[in-house]
Coordinates of C-alpha atoms in Angstrom, one line a residue:
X1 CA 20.5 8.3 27.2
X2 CA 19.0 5.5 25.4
X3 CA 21.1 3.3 23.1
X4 CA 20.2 4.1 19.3
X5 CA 17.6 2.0 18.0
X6 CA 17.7 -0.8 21.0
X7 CA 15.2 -3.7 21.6
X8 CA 12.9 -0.9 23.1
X9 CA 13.1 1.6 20.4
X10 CA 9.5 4.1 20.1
X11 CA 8.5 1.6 23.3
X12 CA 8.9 4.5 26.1
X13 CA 7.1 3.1 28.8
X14 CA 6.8 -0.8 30.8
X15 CA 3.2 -1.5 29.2
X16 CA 4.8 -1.0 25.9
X17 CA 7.6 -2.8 25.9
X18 CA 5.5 -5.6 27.5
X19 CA 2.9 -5.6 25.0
X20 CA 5.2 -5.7 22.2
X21 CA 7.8 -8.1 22.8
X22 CA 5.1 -10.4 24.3
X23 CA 2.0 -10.1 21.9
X24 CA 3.6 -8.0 18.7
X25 CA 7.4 -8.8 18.4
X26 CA 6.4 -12.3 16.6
X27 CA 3.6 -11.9 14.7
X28 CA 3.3 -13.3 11.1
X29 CA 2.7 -10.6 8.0
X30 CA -0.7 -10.4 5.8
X31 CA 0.7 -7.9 3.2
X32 CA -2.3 -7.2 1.6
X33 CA -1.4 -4.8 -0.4
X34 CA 1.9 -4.1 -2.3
X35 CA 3.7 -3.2 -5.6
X36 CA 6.1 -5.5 -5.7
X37 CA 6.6 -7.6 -8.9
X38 CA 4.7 -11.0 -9.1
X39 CA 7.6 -12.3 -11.2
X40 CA 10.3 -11.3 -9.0
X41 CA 8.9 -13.8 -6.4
X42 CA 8.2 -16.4 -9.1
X43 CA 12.2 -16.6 -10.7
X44 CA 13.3 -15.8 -7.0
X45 CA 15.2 -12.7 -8.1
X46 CA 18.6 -12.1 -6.9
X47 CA 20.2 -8.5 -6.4
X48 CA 23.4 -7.9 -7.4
X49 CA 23.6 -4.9 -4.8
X50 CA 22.4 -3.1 -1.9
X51 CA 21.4 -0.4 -4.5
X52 CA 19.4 -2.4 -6.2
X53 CA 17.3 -3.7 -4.0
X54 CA 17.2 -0.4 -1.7
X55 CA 16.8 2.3 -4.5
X56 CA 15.1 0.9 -7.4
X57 CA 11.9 2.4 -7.6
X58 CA 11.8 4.1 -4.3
X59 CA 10.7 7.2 -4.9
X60 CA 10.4 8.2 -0.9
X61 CA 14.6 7.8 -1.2
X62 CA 14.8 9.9 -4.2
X63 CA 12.9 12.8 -2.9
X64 CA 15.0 13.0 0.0
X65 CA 18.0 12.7 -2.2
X66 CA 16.9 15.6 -4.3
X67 CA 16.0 17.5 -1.3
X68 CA 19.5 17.1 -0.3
X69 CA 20.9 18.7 -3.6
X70 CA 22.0 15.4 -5.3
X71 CA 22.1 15.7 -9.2
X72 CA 19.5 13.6 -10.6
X73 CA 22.2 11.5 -12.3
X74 CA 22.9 9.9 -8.8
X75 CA 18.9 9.1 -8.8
X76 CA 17.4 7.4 -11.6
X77 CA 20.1 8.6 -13.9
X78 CA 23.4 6.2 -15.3
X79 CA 25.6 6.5 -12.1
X80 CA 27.4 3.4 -10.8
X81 CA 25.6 1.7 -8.3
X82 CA 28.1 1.9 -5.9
X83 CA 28.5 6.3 -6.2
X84 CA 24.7 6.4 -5.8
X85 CA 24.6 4.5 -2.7
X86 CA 27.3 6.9 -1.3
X87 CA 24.7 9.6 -1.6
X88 CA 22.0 7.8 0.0
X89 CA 24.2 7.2 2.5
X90 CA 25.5 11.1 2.6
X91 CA 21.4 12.1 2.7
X92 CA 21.0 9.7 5.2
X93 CA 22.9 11.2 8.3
X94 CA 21.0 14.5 7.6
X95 CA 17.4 12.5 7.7
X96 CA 16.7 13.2 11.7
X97 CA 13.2 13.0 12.1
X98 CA 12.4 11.8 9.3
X99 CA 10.6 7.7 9.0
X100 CA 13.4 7.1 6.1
X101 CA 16.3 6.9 8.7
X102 CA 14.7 4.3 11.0
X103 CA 13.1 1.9 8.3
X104 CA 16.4 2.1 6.2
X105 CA 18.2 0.9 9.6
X106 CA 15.5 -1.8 10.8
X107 CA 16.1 -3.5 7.3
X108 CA 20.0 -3.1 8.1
X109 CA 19.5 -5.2 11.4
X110 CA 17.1 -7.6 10.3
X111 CA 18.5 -8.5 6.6
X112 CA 21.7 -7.7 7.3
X113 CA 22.6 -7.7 10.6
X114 CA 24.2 -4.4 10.8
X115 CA 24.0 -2.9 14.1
X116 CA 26.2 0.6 13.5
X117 CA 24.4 3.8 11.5
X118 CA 24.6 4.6 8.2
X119 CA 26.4 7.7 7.2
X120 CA 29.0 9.0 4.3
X121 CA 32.2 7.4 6.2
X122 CA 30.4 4.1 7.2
X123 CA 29.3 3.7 3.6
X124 CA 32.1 1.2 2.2
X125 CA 31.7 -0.6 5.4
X126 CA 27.9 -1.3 4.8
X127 CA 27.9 -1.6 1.1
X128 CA 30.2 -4.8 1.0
X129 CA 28.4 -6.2 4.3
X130 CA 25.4 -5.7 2.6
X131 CA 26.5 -7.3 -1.5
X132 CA 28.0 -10.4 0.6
X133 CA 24.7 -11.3 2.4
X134 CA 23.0 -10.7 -1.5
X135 CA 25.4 -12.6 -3.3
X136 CA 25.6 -15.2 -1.0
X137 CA 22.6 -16.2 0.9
X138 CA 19.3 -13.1 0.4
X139 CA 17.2 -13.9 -2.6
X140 CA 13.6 -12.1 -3.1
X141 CA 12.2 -15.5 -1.3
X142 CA 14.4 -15.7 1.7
X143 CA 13.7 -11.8 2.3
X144 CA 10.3 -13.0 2.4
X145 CA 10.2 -16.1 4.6
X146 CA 12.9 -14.4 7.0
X147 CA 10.1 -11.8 7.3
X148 CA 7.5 -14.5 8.1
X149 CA 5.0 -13.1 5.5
X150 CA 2.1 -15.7 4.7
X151 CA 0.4 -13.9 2.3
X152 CA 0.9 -11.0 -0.6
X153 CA -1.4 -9.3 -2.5
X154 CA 0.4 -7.3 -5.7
X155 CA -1.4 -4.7 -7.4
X156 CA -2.8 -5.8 -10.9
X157 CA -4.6 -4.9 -13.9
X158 CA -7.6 -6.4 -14.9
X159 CA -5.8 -7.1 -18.8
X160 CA -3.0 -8.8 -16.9
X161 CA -2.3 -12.4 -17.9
X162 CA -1.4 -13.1 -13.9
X163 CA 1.1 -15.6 -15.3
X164 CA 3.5 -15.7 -13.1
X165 CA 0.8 -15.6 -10.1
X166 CA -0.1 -19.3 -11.7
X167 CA 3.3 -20.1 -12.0
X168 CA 3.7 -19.0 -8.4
X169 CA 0.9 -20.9 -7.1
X170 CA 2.2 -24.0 -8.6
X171 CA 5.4 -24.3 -7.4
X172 CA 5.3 -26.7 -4.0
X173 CA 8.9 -25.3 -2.7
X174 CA 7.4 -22.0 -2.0
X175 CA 4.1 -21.8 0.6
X176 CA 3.5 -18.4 0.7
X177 CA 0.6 -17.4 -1.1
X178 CA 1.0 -14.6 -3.3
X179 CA -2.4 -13.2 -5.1
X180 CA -3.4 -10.6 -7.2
X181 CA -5.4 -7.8 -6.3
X182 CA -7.2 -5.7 -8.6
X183 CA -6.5 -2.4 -10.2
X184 CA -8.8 -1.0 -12.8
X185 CA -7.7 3.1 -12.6
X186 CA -7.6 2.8 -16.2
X187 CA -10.7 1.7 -17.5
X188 CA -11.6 4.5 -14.9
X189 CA -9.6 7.3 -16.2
X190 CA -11.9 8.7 -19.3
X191 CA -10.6 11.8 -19.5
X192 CA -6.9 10.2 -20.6
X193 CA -5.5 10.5 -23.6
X194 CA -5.0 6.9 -23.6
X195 CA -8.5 5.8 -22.3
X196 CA -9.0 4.5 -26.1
X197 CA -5.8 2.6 -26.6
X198 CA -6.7 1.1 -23.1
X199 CA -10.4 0.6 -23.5
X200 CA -9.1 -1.5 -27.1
X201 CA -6.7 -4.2 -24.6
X202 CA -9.5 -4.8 -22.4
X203 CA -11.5 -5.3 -25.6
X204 CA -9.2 -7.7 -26.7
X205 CA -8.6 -9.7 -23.7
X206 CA -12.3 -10.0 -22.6
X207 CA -13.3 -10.8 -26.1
X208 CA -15.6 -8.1 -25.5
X209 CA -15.8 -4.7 -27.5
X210 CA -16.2 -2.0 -25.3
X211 CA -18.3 0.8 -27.1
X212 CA -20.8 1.8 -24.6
X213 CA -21.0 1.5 -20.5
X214 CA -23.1 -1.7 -21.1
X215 CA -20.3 -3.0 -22.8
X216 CA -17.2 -1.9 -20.7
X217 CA -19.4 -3.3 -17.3
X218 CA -19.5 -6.5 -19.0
X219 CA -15.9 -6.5 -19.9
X220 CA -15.1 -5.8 -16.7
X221 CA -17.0 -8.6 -15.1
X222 CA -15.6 -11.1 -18.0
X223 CA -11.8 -10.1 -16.6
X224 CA -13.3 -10.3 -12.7
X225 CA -14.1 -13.5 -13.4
X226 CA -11.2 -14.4 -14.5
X227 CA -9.1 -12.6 -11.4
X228 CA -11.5 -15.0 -9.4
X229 CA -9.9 -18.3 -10.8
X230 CA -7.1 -17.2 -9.2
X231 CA -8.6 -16.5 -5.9
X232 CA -8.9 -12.5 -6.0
X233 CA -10.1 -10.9 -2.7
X234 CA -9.5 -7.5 -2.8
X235 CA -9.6 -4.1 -5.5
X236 CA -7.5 -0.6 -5.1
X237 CA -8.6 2.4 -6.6
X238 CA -6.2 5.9 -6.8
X239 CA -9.1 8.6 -7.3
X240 CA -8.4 12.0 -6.4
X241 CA -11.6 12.0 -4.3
X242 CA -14.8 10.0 -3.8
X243 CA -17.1 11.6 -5.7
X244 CA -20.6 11.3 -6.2
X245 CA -22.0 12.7 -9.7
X246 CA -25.1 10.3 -10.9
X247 CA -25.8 10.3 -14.5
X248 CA -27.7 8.3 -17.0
X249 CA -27.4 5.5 -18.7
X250 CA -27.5 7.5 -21.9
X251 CA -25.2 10.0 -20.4
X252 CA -22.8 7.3 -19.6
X253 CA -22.3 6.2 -23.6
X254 CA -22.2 9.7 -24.7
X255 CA -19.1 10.0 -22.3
X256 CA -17.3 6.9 -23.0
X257 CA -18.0 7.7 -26.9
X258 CA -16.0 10.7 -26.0
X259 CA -13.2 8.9 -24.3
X260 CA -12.9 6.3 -27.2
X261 CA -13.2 9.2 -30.2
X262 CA -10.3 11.1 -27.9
X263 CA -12.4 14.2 -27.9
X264 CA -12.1 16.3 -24.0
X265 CA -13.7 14.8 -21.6
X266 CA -15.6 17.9 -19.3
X267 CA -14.9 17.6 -15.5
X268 CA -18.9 17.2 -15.0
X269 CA -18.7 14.2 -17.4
X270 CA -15.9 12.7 -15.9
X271 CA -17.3 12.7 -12.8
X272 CA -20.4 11.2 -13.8
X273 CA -18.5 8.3 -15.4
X274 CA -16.2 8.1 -12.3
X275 CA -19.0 8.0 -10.0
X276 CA -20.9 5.3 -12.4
X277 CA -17.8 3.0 -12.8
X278 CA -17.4 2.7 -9.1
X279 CA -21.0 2.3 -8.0
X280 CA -20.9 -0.2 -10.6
X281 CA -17.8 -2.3 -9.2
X282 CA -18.6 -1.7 -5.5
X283 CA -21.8 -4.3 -6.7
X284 CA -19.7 -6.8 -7.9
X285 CA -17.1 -6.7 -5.0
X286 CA -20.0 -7.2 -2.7
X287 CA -21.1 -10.1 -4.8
X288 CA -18.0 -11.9 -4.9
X289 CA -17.1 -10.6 -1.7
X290 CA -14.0 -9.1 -2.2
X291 CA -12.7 -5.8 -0.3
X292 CA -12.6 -2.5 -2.2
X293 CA -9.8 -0.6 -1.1
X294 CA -9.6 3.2 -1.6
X295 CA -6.8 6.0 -1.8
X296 CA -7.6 9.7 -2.4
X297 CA -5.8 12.3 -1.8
X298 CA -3.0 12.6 -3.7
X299 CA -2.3 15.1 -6.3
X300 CA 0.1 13.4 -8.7
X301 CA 2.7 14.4 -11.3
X302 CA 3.4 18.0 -10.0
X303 CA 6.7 18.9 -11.4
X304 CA 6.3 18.9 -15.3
X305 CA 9.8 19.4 -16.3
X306 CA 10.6 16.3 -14.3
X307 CA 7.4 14.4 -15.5
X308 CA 8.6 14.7 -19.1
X309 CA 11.9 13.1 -18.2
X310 CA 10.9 10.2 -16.1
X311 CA 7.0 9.6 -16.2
X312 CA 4.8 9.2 -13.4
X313 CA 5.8 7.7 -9.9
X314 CA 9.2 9.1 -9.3
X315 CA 8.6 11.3 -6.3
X316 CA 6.9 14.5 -7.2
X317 CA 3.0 13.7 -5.7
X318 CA 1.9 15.8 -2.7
X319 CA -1.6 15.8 -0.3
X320 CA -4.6 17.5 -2.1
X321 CA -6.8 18.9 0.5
X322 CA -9.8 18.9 -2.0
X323 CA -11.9 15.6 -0.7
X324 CA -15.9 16.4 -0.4
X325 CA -17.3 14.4 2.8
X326 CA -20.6 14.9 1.7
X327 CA -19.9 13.3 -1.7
X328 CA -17.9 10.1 -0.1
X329 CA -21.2 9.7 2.4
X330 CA -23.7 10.0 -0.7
X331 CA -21.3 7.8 -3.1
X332 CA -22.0 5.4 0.1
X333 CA -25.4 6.2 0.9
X334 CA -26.2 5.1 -2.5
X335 CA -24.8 1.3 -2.1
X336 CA -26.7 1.3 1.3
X337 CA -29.7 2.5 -0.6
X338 CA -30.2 -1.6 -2.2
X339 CA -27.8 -2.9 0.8
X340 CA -24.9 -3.5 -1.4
X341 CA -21.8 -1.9 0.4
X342 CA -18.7 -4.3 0.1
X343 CA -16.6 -4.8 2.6
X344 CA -14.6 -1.0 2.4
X345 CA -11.1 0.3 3.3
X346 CA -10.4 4.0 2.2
X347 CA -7.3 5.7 3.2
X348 CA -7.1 9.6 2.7
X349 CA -3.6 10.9 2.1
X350 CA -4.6 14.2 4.0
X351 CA -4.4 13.3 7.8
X352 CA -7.0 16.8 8.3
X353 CA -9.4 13.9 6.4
X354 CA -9.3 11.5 9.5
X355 CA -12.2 12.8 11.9
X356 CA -14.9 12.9 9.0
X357 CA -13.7 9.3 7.4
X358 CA -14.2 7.8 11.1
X359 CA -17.5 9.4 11.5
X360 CA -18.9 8.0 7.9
X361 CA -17.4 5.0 8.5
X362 CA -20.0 4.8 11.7
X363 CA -23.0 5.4 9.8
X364 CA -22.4 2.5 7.4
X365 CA -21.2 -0.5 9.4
X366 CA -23.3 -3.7 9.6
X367 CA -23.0 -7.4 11.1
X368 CA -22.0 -9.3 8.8
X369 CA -18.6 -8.6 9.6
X370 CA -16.6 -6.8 12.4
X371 CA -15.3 -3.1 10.8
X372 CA -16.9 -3.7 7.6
X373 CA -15.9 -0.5 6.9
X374 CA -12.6 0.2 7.5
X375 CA -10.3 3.7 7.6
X376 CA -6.5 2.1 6.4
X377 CA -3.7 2.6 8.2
X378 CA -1.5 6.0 7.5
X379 CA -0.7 5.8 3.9
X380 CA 2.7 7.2 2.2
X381 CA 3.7 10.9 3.8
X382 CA 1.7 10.2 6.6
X383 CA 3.1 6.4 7.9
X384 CA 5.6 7.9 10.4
X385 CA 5.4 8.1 14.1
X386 CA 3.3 11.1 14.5
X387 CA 1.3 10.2 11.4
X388 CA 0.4 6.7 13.0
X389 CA -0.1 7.7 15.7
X390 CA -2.4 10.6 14.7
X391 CA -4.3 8.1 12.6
X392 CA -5.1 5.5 15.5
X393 CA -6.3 7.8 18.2
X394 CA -8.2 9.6 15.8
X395 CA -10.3 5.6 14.8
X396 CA -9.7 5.0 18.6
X397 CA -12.0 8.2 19.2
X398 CA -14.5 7.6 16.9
X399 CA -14.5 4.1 16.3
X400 CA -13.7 0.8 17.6
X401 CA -10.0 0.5 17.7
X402 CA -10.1 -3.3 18.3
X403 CA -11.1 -4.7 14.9
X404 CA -8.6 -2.5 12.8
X405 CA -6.8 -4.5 10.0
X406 CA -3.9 -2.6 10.7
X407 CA -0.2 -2.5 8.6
X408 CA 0.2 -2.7 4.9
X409 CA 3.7 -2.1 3.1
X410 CA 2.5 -0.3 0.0
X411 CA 5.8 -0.5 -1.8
X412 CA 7.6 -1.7 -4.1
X413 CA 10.8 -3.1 -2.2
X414 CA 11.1 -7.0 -0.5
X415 CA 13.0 -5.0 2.5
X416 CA 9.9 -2.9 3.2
X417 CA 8.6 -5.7 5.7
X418 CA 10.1 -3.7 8.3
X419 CA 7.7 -1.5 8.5
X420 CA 5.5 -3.6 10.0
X421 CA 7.7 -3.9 12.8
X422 CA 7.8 0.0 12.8
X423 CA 3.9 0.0 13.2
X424 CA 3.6 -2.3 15.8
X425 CA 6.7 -0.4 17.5
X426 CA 4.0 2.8 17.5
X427 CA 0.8 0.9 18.3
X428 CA 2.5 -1.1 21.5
X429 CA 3.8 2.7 22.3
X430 CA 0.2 4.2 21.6
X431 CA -1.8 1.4 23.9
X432 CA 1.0 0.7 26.3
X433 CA 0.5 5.1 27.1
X434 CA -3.5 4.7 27.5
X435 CA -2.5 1.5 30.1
X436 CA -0.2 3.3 31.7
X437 CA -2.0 6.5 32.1
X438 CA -5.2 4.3 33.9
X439 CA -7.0 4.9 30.7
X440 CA -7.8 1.4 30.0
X441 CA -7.0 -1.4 32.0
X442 CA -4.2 -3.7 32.6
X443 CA -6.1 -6.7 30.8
X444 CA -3.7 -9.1 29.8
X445 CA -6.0 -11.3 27.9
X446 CA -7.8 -8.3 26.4
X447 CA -4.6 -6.1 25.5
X448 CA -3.2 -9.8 23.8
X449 CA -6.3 -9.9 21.8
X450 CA -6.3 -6.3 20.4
X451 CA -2.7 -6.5 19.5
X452 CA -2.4 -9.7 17.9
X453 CA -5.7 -8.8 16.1
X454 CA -4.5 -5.7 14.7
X455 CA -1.2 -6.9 13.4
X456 CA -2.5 -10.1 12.1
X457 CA -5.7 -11.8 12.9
X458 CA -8.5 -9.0 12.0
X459 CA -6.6 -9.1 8.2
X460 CA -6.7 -12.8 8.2
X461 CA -10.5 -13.1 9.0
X462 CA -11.6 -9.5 7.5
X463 CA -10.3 -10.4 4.0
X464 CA -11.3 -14.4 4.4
X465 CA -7.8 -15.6 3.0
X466 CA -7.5 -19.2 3.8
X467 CA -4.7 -18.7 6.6
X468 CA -4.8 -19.5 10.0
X469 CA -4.7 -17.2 12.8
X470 CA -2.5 -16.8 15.6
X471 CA -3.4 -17.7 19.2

């Protein structure tokens, strides 16, 4: 029986183990795309507790907690730090299986050097190891530079001020660069009720009145310029699906005039605008070159009793098997139609959605860069062992395997580096099988080159952040 969680944890065969600790084990961090909190980094937050930094905001903890009968005042309600970490740790020892249980004891035996498990009677035990190492020596920047991440990418707004990126930027005791990334879902989202109060900011900001789609494209390239200043490279987009409705230009303002009067917005016209909006940004990301990122999938906001108490991203999202192929490869068809695909990364919440991304992906790639158009590693229910590993052989299949950008974190906690480790863990295990099994040879120099490219490099020169890559 193997030790739990050893040096060769998920690494099940020589090749594997090899490949990791000789190619993967050290590898630097490109997190290009996160939710943590630009500020945060820039006052070098401290965290008064393991809770703190562990549960705040997690909502993959909380559902587990829920799912384990905990009362919701142990969640996100007014229960002492200290009594909500006991029922993490009392959901933990019942998470076998489950991705939770491993990254939540990686991040105990990196940050904290805790090499035991975490249950109900080890609890005490962990929570003042952990508050000592917080109190004493772990701020928001050590976490990072202990992680040896060299670049962040938050998740912006296109009517954020991006202070504290500047403030960031300027400070010469910190040389990780930390950049925004842009997130315009709400000059995207007509149909909201709060498309008008929104529409009104960006009007502000921009110094632009947004009345008609003329209008909001141009406020939209006023605030892209101004993400630029601050060396942008890369845009996110949550749709449900890639859609591809065309509409015109007269269309458009009757729709937005809609949006801005708060009258209902028609599925058909929203669609329309959706599919306008985005063929109108995907333009300007290929002009500035920057990467547009894109995750469907998901529907949101399911339980309604539980909406109206806490708001949206607290835990009750599920897959939406709804996702058109023919509309994502028309929607693209369209930008190839006047050669103006950007650089592309779309990541489908549905792992069923794999084979028919990989096969699109193969219809649109060009030279100007290696995997212009990228599938994204397995995003949120699906970025566990099975779901990784699902994910890879499916690009390995029907793609080519080598130039894949590879591991984001996607969350909103500084201990969520680990994950990284936990991909690289699965990929090592995943090529170190194919070696072993005569499948592909036993290419040193090749095998070093596909791993270190797809947990660093490819990122580094896909993206073009000015960062060196690793030999």
């Amino acid at each position: 029986m193997k030790a739990f969680m050893d040096k060769d944890f998920l690494l099940s065969t020589p090749s594997a183990q090899q490949l990791y600790h000789d190619f993967a084990e050290d590898m630097p961090i490109l997190d290009y795309h996160c939710h943590i909190n630009p500020q945060e980094i820039a006052e070098d937050r401290r965290f008064d507790n393991i809770t703190q930094v562990w549960l705040g905001g997690d909502h993959y903890k909380w559902r587990q907690m829920r799912s384990n009968g905990v009362d919701e005042y142990y969640i996100t309600g007014g229960a002492p730090d200290r009594e909500k970490f006991q029922k993490w740790a009392e959901t933990m020892e019942k998470l076998i299986g489950n991705p939770l249980y491993h990254w939540s004891h990686l991040e105990l035996r990196k940050y904290f050097g805790y090499q035991g498990h975490l249950c109900a009677d080890t609890a005490e035990e962990v929570w003042n190891l952990c508050n000592k190492q917080l109190q004493e020596r772990l701020t928001v920047r050590t976490l990072i530079k202990e992680s040896d991440v060299r670049l962040i990418c938050t998740t912006d707004d296109p009517i954020d001020s991006l202070e504290w990126h500047k403030v960031i930027a300027a400070d010469d005791t910190f040389d990780v660069q930390v950049l925004p990334a842009w997130r315009p879902d709400k000059a995207l989202n007509v149909e909201k009720p709060d498309f008008a109060e929104y529409a009104a900011k960006l009007s502000a900001v921009s110094g632009i009145e947004v009345k008609d789609f003329a209008s909001m494209k141009a406020a939209i390239q006023n605030r892209m310029d101004y993400f630029d200043t601050l060396n942008c490279k890369v845009s996110d987009h949550a749709l449900e699906f890639v859609m591809f409705v065309p509409a015109t230009e007269e269309e458009l303002d009757a729709i937005i005039q809609k949006g801005l009067s708060h009258e209902t917005v028609s599925r058909e016209e929203e669609l329309k605008y959706k599919t306008a909006f985005m063929l109108f940004v995907a333009k300007e990301y290929n002009k500035r070159d920057w990467v547009m990122q894109i995750h469907f999938g998901c529907k949101r906001d399911n339980n309604a009793y539980m909406f109206q108490q806490l708001g949206p991203d607290t835990g009750f999202d599920c897959i939406n098997n709804y996702a058109p192929s023919a509309q994502m490869a028309d929607f693209l068809n369209c930008l190839s139609a006047t050669n103006e695909i950007p650089k592309t990364v779309l990541y489908s919440l549905n792992p069923n959605d794999d084979a028919y991304i990989g096969t699109i992906l193969g219809c649109f790639q060009d030279p100007s860069v290696a995997g212009k158009l990228q599938q994204g590693s397995a995003w949120w229910f699906n970025d566990h062992k099975l779901g990784m590993t699902a994910q890879m052989s499916s690009l390995a299949n029907l793609g080519c395997f080598g130039n894949f950008i590879g591991m984001l974190t996607d969350s909103r906690s500084f201990l969520s580096y680990t994950r990284h480790d936990y991909f690289r863990r699965v990929m090592c295990a995943l090529l170190g099988e194919w070696v072993e099994n005569g499948e592909y040879p036993n290419d040193q120099k090749a095998l070093e080159k596909i791993v270190k490219g797809i947990c660093y490099n490819n990122a580094v020169n896909y993206f073009g952040f000015k960062l060196d890559t690793v030999k």
